[in-house]
XYZ file of C-alpha atoms in Angstrom:
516
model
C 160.728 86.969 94.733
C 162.508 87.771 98.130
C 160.095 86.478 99.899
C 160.136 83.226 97.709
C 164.277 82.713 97.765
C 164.196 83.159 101.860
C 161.914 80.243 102.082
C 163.956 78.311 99.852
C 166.792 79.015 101.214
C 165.134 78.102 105.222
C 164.216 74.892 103.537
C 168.159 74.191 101.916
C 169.240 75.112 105.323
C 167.767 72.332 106.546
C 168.477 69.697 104.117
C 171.914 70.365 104.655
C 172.197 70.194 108.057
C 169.913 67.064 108.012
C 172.652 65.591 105.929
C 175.164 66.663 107.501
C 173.969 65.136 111.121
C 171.559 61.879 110.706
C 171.349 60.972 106.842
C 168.033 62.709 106.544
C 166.603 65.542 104.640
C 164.303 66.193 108.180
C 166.675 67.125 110.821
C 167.279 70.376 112.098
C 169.797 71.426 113.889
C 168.360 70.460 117.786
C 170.126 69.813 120.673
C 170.731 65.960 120.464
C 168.695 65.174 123.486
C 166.371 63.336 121.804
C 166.951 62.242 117.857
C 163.723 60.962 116.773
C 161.926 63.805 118.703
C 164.595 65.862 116.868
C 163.829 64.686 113.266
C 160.105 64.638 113.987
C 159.840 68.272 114.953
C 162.397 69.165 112.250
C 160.041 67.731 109.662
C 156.734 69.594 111.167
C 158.983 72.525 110.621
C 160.037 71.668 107.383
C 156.225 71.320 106.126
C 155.175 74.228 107.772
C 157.837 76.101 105.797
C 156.859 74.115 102.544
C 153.243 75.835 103.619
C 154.245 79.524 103.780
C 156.723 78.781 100.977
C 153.202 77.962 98.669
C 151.970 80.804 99.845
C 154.436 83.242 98.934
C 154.651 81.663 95.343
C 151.286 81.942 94.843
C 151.269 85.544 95.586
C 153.989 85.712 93.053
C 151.871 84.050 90.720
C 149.178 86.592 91.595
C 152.044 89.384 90.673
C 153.344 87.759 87.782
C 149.441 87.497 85.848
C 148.334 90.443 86.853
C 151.476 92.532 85.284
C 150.940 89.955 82.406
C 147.557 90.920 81.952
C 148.201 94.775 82.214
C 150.952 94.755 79.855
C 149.046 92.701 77.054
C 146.754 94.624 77.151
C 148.465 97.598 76.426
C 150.537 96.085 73.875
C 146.667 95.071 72.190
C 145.741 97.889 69.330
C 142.613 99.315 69.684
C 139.513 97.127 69.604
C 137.692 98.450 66.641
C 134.531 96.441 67.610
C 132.951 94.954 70.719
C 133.445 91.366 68.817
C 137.440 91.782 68.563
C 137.648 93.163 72.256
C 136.086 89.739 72.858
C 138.818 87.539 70.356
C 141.357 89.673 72.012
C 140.402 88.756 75.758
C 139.419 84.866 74.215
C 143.492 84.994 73.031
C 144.719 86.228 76.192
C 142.984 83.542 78.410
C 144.404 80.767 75.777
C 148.106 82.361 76.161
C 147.741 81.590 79.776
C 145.645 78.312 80.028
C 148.541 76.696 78.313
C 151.511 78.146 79.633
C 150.109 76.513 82.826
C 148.755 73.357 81.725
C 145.129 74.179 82.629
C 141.925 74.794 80.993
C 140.311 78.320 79.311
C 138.218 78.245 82.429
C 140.749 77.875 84.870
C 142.813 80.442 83.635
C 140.100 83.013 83.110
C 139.240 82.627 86.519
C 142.736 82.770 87.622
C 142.990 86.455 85.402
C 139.651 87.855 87.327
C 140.977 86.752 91.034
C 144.691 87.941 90.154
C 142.786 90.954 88.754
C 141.009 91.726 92.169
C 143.234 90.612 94.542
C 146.011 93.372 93.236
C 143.330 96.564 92.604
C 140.952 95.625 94.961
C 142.371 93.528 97.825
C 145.611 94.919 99.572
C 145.549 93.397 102.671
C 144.655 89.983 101.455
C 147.648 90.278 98.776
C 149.811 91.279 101.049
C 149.570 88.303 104.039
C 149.647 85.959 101.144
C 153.191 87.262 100.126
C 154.015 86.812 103.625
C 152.860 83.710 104.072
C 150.398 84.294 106.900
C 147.400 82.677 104.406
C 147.566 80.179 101.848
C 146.105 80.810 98.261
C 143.146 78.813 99.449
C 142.094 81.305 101.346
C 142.890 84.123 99.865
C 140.100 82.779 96.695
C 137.447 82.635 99.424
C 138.046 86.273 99.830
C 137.770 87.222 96.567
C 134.837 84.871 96.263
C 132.933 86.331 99.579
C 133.985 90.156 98.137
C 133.035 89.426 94.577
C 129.230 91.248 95.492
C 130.463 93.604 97.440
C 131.320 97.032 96.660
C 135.301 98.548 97.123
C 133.925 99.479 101.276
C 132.377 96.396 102.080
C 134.928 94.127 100.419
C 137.637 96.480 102.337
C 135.582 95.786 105.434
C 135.519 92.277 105.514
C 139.322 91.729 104.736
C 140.085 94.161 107.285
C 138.051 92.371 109.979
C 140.008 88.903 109.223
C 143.565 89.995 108.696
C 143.790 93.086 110.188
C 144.466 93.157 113.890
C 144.142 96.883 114.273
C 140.379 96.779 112.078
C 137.196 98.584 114.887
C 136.038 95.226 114.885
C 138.619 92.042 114.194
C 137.799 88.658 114.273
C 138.249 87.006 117.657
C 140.363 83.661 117.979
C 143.273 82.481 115.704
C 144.010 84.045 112.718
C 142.586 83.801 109.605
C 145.279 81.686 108.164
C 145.169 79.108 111.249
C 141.685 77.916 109.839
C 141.276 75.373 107.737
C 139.616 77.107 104.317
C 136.290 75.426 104.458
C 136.265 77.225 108.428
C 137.156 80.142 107.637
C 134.862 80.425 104.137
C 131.892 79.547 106.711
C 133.001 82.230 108.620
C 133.726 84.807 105.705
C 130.441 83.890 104.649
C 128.423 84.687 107.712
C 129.940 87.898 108.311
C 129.048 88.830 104.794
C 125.625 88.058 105.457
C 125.413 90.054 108.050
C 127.338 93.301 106.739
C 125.854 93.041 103.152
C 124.444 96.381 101.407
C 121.546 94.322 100.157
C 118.958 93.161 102.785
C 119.454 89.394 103.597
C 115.519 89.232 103.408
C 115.400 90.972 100.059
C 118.368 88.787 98.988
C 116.774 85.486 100.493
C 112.893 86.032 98.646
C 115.315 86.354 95.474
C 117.032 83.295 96.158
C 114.571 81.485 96.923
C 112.630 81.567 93.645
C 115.280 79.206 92.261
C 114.898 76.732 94.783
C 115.182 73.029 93.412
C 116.065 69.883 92.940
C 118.985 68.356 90.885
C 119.357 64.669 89.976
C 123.450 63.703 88.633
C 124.363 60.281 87.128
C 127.445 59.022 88.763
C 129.671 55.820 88.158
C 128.837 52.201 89.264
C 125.565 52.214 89.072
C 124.266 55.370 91.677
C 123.292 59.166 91.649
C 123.435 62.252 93.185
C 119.715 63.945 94.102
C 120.614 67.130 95.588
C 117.967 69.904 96.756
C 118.795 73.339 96.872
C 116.308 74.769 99.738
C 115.617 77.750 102.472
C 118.289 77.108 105.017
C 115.693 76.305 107.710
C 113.864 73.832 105.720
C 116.774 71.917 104.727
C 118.839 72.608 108.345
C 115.942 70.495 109.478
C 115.933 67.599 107.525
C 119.064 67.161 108.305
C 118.576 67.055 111.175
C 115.836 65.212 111.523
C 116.995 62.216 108.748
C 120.242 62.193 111.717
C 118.042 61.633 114.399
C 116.231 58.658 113.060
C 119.187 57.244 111.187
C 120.808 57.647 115.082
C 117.748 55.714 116.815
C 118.218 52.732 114.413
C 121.994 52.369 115.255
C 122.217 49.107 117.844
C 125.137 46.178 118.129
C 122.596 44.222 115.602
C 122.783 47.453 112.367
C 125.780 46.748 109.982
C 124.982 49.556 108.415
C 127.297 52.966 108.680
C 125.455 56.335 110.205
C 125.920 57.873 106.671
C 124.415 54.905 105.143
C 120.854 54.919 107.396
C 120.782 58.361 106.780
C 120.679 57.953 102.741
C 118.559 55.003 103.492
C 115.897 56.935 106.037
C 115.777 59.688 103.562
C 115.034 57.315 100.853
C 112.281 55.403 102.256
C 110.659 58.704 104.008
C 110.693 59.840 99.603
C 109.318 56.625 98.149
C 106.578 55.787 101.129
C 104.329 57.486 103.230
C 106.478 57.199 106.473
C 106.072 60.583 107.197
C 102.889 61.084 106.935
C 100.728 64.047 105.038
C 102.571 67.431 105.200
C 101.329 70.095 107.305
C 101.973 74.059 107.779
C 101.935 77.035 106.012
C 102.732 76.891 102.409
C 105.199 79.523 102.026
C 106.644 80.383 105.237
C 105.821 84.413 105.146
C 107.814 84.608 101.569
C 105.073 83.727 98.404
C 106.919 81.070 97.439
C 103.859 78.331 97.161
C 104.432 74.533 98.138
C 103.252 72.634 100.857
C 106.571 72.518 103.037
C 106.214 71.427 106.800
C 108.346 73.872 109.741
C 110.496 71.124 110.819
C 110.264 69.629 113.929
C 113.571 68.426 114.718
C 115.922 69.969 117.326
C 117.121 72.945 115.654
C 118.742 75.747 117.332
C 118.726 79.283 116.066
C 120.246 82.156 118.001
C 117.587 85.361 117.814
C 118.078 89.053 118.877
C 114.958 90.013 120.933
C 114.021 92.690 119.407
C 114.521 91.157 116.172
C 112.015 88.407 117.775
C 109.272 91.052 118.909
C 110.132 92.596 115.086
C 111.389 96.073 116.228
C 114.497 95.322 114.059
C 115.472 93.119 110.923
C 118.938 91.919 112.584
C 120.018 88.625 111.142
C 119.304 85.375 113.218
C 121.911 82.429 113.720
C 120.902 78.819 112.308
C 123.438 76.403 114.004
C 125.391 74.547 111.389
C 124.613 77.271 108.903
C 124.916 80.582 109.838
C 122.641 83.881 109.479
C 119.446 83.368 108.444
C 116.576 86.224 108.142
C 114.542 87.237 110.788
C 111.724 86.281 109.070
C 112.829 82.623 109.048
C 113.655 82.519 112.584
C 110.223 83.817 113.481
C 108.350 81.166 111.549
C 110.424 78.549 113.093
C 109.823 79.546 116.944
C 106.025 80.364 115.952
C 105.498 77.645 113.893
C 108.330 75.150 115.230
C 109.865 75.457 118.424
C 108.137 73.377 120.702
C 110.204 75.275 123.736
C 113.075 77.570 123.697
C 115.366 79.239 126.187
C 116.337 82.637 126.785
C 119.975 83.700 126.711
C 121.043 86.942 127.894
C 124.169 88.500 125.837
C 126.209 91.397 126.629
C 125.371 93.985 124.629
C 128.711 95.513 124.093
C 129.950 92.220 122.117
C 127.288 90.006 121.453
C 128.316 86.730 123.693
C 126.700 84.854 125.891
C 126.564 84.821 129.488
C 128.327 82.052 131.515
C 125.587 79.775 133.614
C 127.299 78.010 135.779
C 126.662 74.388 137.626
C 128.928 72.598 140.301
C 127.561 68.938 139.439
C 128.932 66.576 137.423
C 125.630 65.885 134.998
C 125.216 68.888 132.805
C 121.758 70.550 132.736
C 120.648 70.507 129.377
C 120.778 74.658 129.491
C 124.773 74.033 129.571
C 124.234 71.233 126.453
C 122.595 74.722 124.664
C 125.323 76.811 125.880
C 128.192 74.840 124.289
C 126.429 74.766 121.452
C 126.260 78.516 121.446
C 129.605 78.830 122.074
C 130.930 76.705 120.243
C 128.819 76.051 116.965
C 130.697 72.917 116.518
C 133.411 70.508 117.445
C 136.094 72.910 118.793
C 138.791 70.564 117.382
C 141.046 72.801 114.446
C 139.112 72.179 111.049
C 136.786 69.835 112.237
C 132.666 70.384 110.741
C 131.110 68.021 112.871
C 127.724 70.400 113.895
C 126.447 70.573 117.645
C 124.082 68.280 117.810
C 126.001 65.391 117.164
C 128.972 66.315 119.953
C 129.600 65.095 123.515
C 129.619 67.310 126.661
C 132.895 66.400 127.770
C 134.851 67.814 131.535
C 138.824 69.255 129.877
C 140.041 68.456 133.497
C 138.503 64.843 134.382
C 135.487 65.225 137.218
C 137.955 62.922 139.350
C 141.110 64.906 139.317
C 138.997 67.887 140.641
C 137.304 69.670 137.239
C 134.390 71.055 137.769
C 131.082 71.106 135.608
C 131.457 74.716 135.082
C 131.202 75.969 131.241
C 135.438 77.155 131.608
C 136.100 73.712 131.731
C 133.887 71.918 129.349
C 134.071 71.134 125.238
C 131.790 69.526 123.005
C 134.397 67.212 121.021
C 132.535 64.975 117.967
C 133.523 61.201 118.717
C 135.979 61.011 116.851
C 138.003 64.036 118.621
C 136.733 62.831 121.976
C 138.349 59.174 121.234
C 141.390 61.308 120.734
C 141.656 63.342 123.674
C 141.286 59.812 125.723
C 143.401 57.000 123.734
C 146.181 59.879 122.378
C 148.102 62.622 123.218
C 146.323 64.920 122.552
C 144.581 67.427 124.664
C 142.442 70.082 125.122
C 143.875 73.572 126.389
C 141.301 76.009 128.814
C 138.394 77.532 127.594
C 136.209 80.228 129.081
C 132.894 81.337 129.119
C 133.021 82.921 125.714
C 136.227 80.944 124.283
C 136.545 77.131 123.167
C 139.075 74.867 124.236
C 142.515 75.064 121.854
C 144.369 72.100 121.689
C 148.157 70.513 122.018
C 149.359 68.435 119.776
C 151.595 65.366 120.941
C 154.637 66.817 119.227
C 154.067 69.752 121.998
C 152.326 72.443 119.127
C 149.463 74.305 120.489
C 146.543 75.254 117.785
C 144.109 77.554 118.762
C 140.063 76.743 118.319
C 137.722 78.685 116.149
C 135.637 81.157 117.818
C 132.268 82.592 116.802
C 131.991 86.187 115.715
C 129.874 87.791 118.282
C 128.857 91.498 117.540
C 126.758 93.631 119.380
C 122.777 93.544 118.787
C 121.321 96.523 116.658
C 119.190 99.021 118.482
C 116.854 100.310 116.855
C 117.275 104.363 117.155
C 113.762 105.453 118.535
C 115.210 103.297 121.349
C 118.586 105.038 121.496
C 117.546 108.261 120.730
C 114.079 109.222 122.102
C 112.787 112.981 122.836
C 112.292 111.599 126.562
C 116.349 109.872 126.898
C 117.950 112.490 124.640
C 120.277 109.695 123.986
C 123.011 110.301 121.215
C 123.074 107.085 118.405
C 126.807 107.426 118.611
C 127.686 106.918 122.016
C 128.663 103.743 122.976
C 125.750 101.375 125.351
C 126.059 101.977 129.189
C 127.688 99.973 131.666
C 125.576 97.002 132.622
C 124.235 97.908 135.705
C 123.079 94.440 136.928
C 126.280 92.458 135.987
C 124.734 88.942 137.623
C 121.432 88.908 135.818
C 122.500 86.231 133.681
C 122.304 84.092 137.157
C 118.979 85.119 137.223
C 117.826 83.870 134.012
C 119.306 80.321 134.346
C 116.936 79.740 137.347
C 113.803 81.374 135.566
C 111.118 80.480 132.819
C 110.937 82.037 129.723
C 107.375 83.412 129.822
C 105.649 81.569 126.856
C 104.228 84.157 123.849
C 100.771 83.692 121.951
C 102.859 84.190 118.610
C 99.827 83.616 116.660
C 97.393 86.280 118.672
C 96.600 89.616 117.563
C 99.188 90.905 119.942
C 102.627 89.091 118.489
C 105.029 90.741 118.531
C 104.525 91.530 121.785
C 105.856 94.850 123.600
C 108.870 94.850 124.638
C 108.208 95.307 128.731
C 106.684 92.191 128.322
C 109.803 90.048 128.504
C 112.411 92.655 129.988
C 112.250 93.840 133.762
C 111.187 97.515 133.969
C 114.693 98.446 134.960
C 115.602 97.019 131.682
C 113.030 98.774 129.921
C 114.232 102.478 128.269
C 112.126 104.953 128.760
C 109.706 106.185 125.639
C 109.945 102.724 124.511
């Protein structure tokens, strides 16, 4: 309630003063330098208050249910009977759904996330009171927790709004992401920190894999498919490509509308041609489905490639995928692929570097690993349909170095060059931020790099005597990653007797641990 009456009262504050100096509800009191600069930044301030003032009231709402809850409950006699627990928990719901206007559904679900956020979720409940989160986000939480148990679901709200957590997330804060950016990334650390095995989880899944066909108004339907990520990662991306190579000055038609139309056709005709592969991709799951061909990138741990460990891969656009998966698609799809060192005390990539102005098309694959995605704030737009772009023009002296390049959509790129605004510095491992033309700076997203996991009979051998605990050594060849940009990956008979292959196959020997 405090919280709630200081934002109000921030907000009256500037009403009044508004009124008091130019008529409007808007202006705050500014030096008068500049009036309409004045009222505009007055009003951005205004709306961000409006924004933390939600937030706050929400958590009050949170408060307020959650007390209701607890103290009709213990104002409820005794359920004499499984049945009346249920009428009793039926009447309770009802009590809510129409104090607020909403339906039975809505409120039960508003009772269970009210429920968890004050027994199970502190941290969460807390920066929504405060107004660092808005009650968007904190449901994802509690939605991304909900199959967790009380350590894991501690975990991942600790990584995301706690600053002082082993591990936090890098970039802006949790609450400076739009909610469908931060569920992705919710999501993907969950995926990778889950009790359950993602491959265990993923055969389950994918027994209920389908196809669902909706009615809709005016005439048209939905036909949605619910698929393996890899499968349907590439036919995206391959229904993009050719709706992109049919695009000219003489094509009325939108790029959403040739890709409905490409996917159509390639349904109802033989475009396409007969399917070929295996049937069910390492999993039993039956079906002749073809490993897509389309440019797909997927970020793979070695020795999760050579199959020493079961560490989660990364499907651009999606997110982790099992290992499994990613070794069908390089052995069964990748027509090439490139090898990119990370460090192995955070996971992120290695800068390679360039001092032309054309980009090699190892630094197109290196802002897509760094970036995953238009770096503008909120935007979805996925890799493959960006543009390399210099932050500080090629003429005014930028260099085609990866600190000073983005990969904006076309949309955000038409921005940056007909607007105001622009694109702060990046780095090797960091995306570009942005400033606003009102002069507000709003950090990018950045990807959650951790640190690969060794298996421990490489750790902790009889001949290294190393401990599992102690942290990985200095890297004692600090420029290899120059060395790598100017050398082949040696190519791998994945489907010979000797896949995966050893390990001192693709390392140097000075990379190599001893007993391994």
């Amino acid at each position: 309630m405090a919280a709630v009456s200081a934002s109000t009262a921030e907000l009256e504050s500037l009403i009044e003063t508004g009124a008091d100096r130019a008529g409007s509800p808007c202006v705050a009191p500014l030096p008068a330098t500049d009036p309409m600069r004045n009222l505009a930044d007055a009003c951005l301030e205004g709306l961000a208050e409006i924004a933390r003032q939600e937030a706050r009231t929400a958590a009050l709402k949170v408060r307020l249910t959650a007390e209701y809850l607890q103290a009709t409950r213990a104002l409820a006699s005794p359920a004499s009977s499984p049945r009346e627990r249920a009428v009793q928990e039926m009447a309770l719901v009802a009590e809510v759904a129409c104090v607020l206007t909403v339906s039975e559904r809505s409120a039960g679900a508003l009772l269970s996330e009210c429920q968890t956020l004050t027994t199970v979720l502190p941290l969460t409940l807390t920066a929504l009171q405060a107004g660092t989160i808005s009650w968007q986000h904190a449901r994802i939480i509690v939605d991304e927790t909900t199959t967790l148990d009380p350590d894991g679901a501690a975990a991942l709200e600790a990584h995301f709004l706690d600053t002082d957590a082993p591990t936090p997330a890098r970039g802006c804060p949790a609450g400076d992401l739009v909610p469908t950016r931060f569920r992705a990334k919710a999501r993907s650390w969950r995926e990778r920190h889950h009790p359950v095995s993602i491959e265990k989880r993923f055969t389950k899944s994918a027994a209920d894999r389908r196809v669902e066909y909706v009615p809709d108004r005016d005439g048209m339907a939905w036909l949605s498919a619910y698929l393996p990520a890899h499968t349907a990662s590439g036919i995206w991306e391959r229904t993009t490509a050719a709706a992109r190579s049919m695009q000219g000055p003489d094509e009325a038609r939108t790029l959403t509308q040739l890709r409905a139309d490409v996917a159509a056709t390639w349904l109802l005709t033989n475009g396409t041609g007969a399917a070929s592969g295996t049937a069910d991709g390492g999993t039993g799951l039956g079906g002749d489905v073809p490993s897509p061909r389309a440019q797909v990138l997927i970020t793979v741990p070695v020795l999760s490639l050579l199959g020493a460990t079961d560490e989660p891969s990364l499907l651009d656009g999606y997110g982790p995928i099992p290992a499994s998966m990613a070794r069908r698609l390089i052995a069964d799809g990748a027509d090439s692929f490139y090898r990119v060192l990370t460090d192995p005390r955070d996971g992120a990539p290695l800068e390679i570097g360039r001092t032309n102005y054309r980009l090699t098309k190892a630094q197109r694959q290196w802002l897509r690993l760094r970036d995953g995605k238009c770096p503008f704030p909120g935007c979805n737009n996925p890799s493959l349909d960006n543009e390399a772009d210099h932050l500080l023009a090629w003429a005014d002296g930028g260099t085609t170095g990866i600190s000073n390049l983005g990969q904006p959509c076309r949309k955000h790129h038409r921005l940056k060059h007909n607007s105001k605004w622009k694109p702060t510095g990046a780095s090797m491992n960091n995306p570009p931020g942005w400033t606003s033309p009102a002069g507000r700076d709003y950090p990018s997203e950045h990807q959650d790099w951790e640190p690969p996991h060794w298996p421990d009979h490489i750790l902790a051998t009889e001949e290294t005597g190393r401990d599992p605990d102690l942290e990985p050594p200095e890297d004692p060849f600090p420029e290899w990653h120059q060395f790598t940009a100017a050398h082949e990956f040696p190519a791998a008979d994945m489907d010979g007797p000797g896949w995966p292959a050893p390990l001192d196959d693709f390392l140097p020997e000075a990379f190599v641990p001893q007993g391994v």
